[in-house]
Backbone as numpy.savetxt, mean C-alpha at the origin, in Angstrom:
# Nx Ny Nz CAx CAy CAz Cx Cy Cz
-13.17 -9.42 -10.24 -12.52 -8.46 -9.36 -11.98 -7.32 -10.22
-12.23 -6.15 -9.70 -11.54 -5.23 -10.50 -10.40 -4.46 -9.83
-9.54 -3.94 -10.31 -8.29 -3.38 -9.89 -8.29 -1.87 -10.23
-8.15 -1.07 -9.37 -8.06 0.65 -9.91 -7.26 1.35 -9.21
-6.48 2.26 -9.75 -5.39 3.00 -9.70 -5.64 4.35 -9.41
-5.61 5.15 -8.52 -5.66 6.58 -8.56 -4.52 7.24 -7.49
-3.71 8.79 -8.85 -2.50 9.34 -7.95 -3.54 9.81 -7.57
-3.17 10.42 -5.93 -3.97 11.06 -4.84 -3.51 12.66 -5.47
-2.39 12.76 -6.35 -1.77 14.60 -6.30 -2.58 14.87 -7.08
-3.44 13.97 -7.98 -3.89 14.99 -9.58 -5.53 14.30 -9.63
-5.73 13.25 -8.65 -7.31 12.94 -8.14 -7.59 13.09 -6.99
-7.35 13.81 -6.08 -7.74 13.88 -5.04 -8.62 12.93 -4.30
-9.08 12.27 -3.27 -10.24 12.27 -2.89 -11.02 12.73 -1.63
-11.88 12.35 -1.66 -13.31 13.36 -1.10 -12.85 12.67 0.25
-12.98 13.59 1.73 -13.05 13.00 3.06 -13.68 11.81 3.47
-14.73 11.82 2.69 -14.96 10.34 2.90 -14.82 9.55 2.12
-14.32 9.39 1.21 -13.30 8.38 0.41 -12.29 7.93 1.20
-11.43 9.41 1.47 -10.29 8.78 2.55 -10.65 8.21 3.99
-11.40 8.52 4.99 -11.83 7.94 5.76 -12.16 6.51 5.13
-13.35 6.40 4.27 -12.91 5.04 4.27 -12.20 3.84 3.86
-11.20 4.45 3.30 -10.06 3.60 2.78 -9.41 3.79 3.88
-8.54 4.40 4.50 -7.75 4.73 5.33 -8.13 3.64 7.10
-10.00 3.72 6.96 -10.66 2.42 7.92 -10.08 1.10 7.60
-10.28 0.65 6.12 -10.15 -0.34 5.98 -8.95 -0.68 6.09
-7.50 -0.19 5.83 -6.46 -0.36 6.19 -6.39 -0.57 7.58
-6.67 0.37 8.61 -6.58 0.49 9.85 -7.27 -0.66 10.37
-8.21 -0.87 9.99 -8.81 -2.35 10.49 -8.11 -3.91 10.28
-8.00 -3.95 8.48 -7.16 -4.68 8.10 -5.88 -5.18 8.26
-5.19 -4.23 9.01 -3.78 -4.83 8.54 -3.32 -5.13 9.87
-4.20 -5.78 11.27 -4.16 -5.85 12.14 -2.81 -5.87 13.33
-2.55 -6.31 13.49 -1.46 -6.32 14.56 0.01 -5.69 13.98
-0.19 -5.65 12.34 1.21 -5.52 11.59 0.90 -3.87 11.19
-0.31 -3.26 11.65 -0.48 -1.74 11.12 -0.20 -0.94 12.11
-0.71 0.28 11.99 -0.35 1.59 12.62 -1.61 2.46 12.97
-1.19 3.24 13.73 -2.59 4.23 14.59 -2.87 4.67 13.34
-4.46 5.27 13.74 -5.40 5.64 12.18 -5.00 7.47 11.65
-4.27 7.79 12.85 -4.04 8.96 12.52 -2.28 8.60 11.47
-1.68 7.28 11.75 -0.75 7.45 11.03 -1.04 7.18 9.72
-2.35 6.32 9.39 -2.68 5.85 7.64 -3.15 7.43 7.31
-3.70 7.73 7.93 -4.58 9.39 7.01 -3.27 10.19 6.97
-1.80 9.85 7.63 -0.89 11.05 7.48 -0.23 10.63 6.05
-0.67 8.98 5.88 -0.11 8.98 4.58 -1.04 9.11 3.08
-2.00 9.25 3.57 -2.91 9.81 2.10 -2.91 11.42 2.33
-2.51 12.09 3.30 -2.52 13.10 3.19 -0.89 13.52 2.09
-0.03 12.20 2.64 1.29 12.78 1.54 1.36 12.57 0.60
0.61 11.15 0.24 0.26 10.98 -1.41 -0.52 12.09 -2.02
-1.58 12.87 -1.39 -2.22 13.73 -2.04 -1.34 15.09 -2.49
-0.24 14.96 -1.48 0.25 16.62 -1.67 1.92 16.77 -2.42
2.33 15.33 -2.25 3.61 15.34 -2.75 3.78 13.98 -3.51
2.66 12.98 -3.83 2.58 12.30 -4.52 2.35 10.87 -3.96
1.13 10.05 -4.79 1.23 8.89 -4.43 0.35 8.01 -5.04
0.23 6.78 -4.93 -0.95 5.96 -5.51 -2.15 4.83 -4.22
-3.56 5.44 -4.32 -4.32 4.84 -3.67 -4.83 3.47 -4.99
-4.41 2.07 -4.80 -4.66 0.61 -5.59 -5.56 0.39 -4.45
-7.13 -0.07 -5.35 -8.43 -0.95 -4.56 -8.91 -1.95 -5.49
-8.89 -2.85 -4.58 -9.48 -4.24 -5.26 -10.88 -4.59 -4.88
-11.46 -4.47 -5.78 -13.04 -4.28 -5.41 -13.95 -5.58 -6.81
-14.59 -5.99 -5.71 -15.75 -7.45 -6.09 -17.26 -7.02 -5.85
-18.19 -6.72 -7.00 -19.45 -6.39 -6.68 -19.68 -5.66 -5.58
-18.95 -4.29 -5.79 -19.11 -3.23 -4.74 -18.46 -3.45 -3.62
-18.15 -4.44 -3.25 -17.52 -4.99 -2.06 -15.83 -4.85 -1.56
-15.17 -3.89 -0.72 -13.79 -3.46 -0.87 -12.82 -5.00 -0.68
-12.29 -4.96 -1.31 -11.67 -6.70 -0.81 -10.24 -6.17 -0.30
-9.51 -5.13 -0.61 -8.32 -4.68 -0.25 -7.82 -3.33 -0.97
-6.88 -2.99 -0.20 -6.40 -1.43 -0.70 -4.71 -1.75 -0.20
-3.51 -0.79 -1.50 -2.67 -0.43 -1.69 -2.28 1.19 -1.57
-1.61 1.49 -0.33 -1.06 2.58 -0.62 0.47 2.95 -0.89
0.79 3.54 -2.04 1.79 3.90 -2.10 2.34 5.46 -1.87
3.83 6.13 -1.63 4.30 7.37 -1.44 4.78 7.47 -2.53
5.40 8.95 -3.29 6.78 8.74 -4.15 7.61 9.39 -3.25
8.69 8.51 -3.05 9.73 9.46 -2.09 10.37 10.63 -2.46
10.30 11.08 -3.66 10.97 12.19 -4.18 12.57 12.02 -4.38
12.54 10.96 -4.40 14.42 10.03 -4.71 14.07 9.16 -5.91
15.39 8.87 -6.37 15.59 7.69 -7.38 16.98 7.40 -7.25
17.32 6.08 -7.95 18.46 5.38 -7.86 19.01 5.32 -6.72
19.58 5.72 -5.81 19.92 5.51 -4.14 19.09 4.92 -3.43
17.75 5.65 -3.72 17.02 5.31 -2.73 15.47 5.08 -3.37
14.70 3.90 -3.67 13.65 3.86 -4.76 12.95 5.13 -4.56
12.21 5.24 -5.69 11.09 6.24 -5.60 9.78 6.34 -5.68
9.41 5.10 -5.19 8.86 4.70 -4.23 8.55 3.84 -2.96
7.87 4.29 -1.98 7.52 3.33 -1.22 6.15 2.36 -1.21
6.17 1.37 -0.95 4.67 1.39 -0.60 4.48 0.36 1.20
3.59 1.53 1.38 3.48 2.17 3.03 2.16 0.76 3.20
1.61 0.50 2.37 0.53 -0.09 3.02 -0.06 -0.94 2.06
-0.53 -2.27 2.35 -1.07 -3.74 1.71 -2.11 -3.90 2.43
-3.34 -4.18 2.17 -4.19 -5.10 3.23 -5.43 -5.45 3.13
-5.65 -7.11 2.99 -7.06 -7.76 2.32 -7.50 -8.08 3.35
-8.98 -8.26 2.71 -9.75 -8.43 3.99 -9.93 -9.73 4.25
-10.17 -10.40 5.84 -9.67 -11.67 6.01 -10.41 -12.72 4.73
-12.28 -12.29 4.78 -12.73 -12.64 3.75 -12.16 -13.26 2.24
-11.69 -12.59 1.83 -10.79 -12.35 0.66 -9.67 -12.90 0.66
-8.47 -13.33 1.76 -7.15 -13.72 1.20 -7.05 -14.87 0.91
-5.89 -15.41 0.16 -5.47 -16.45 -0.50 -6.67 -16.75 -1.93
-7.18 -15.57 -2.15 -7.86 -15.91 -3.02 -7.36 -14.82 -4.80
-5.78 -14.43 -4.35 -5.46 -13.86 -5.35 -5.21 -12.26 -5.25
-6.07 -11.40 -4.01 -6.14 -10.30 -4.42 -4.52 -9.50 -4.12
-4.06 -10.08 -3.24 -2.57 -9.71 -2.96 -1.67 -9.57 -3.85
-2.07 -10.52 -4.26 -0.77 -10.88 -5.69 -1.67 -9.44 -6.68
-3.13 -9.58 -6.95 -3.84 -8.29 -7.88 -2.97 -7.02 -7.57
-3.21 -6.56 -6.17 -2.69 -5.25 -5.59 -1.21 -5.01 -5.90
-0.44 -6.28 -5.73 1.22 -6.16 -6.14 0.87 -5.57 -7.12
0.93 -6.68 -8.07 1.39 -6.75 -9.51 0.82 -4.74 -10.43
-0.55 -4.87 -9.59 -0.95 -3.13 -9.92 -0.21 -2.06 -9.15
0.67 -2.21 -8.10 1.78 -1.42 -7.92 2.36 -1.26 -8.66
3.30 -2.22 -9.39 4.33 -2.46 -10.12 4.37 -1.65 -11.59
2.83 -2.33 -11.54 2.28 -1.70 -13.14 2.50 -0.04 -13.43
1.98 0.49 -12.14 1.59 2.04 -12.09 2.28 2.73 -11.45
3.47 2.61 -10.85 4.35 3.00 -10.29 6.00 3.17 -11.18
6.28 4.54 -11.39 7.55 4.42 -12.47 8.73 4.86 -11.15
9.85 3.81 -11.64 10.95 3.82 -10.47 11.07 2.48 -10.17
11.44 2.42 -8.94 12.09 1.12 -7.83 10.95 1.39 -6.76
10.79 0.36 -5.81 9.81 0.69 -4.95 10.54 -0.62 -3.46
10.55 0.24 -2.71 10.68 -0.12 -1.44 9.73 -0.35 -0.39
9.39 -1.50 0.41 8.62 -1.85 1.11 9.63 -1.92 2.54
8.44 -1.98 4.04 8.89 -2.43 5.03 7.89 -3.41 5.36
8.89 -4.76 5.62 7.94 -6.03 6.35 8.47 -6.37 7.46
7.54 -6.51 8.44 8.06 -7.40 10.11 8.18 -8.89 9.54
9.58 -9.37 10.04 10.10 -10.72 9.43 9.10 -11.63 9.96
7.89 -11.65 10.78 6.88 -13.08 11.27 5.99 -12.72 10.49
5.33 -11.30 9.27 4.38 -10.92 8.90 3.86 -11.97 7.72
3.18 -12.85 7.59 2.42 -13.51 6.70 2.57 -12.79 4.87
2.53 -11.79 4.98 2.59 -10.90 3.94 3.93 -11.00 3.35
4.70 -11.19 4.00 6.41 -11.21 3.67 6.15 -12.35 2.23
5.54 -13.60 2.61 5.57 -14.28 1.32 5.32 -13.92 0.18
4.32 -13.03 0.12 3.55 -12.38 -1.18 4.52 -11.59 -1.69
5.51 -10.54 -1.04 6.55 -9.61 -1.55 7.48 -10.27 -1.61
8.02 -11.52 -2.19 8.98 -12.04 -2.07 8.29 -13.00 -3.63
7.23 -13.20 -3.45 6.78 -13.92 -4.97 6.91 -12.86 -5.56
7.04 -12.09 -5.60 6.53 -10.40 -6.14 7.55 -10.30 -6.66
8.66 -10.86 -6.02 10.28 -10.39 -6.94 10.83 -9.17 -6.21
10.42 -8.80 -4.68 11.41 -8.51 -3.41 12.01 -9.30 -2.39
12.91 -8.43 -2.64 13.82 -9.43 -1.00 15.00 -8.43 -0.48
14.94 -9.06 1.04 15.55 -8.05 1.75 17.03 -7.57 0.98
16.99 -6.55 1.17 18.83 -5.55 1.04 19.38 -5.26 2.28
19.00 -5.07 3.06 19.02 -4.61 4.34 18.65 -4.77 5.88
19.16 -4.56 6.63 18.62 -4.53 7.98 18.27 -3.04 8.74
17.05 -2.41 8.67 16.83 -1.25 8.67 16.84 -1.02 10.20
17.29 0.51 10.62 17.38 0.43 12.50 17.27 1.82 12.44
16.69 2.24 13.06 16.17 3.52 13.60 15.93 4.16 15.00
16.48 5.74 15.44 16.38 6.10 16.53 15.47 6.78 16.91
15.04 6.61 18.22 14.01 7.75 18.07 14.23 9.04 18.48
């Protein structure tokens, strides 16, 4: 399996790069993701104000993708987020989760903040990872 790292501000990628990463998220991260226009709003912010697209890839084959933001904060508030995790059913429990963490961690300078729905399966993996909740987050609309 290989693991690769690219900031979206200083590599851009090609429309259909992002389309199809941005699919595979949208497909992937099923009931716990977001409309497809909300994953492309976030490679559009990694590209323009900073961020990291992490893909875990097996003989050409996408097994999962990491997206991260930089929030443009530190110390108060990490500086980063990361907006998005998600293997393909194929693929889990076979390591790549823990791959995608641990290459956040690696390539990401700062603190990094996640959001998990407390029934999300995924919660375990960010918690081996060496997160855990601070907070109870609530928002208006």
């Amino acid at each position: 399996m290989d693991i690769q790292s690219q900031n979206l501000s200083t590599h851009p990628l090609t429309k259909e790069e992002t389309e199809r990463y941005a699919r595979f998220l949208y497909n992937h991260l099923e009931e716990y993701g977001d409309p497809l226009d909300d994953v492309l709003a976030c490679f559009d912010y990694a590209a323009h104000r900073g961020g990291l697209l992490i893909t875990a890839v097996d003989d050409d084959e996408l097994l999962g993708v990491a997206m991260t933001n930089e929030t443009g904060m530190s110390g108060y508030i990490p500086a980063n987020i990361l907006v998005y995790l998600a293997v393909s059913p194929n693929a889990r429990r076979r390591g790549v989760g823990s791959a995608l963490m641990n290459a956040v961690k690696a390539e990401t300078t700062g603190g990094i903040a996640l959001h998990v729905e407390e029934n999300n399966p995924a919660k375990s993996l960010y918690e081996r990872s060496g997160f855990d909740v601070k907070y109870l987050e609530m928002r208006s609309a």
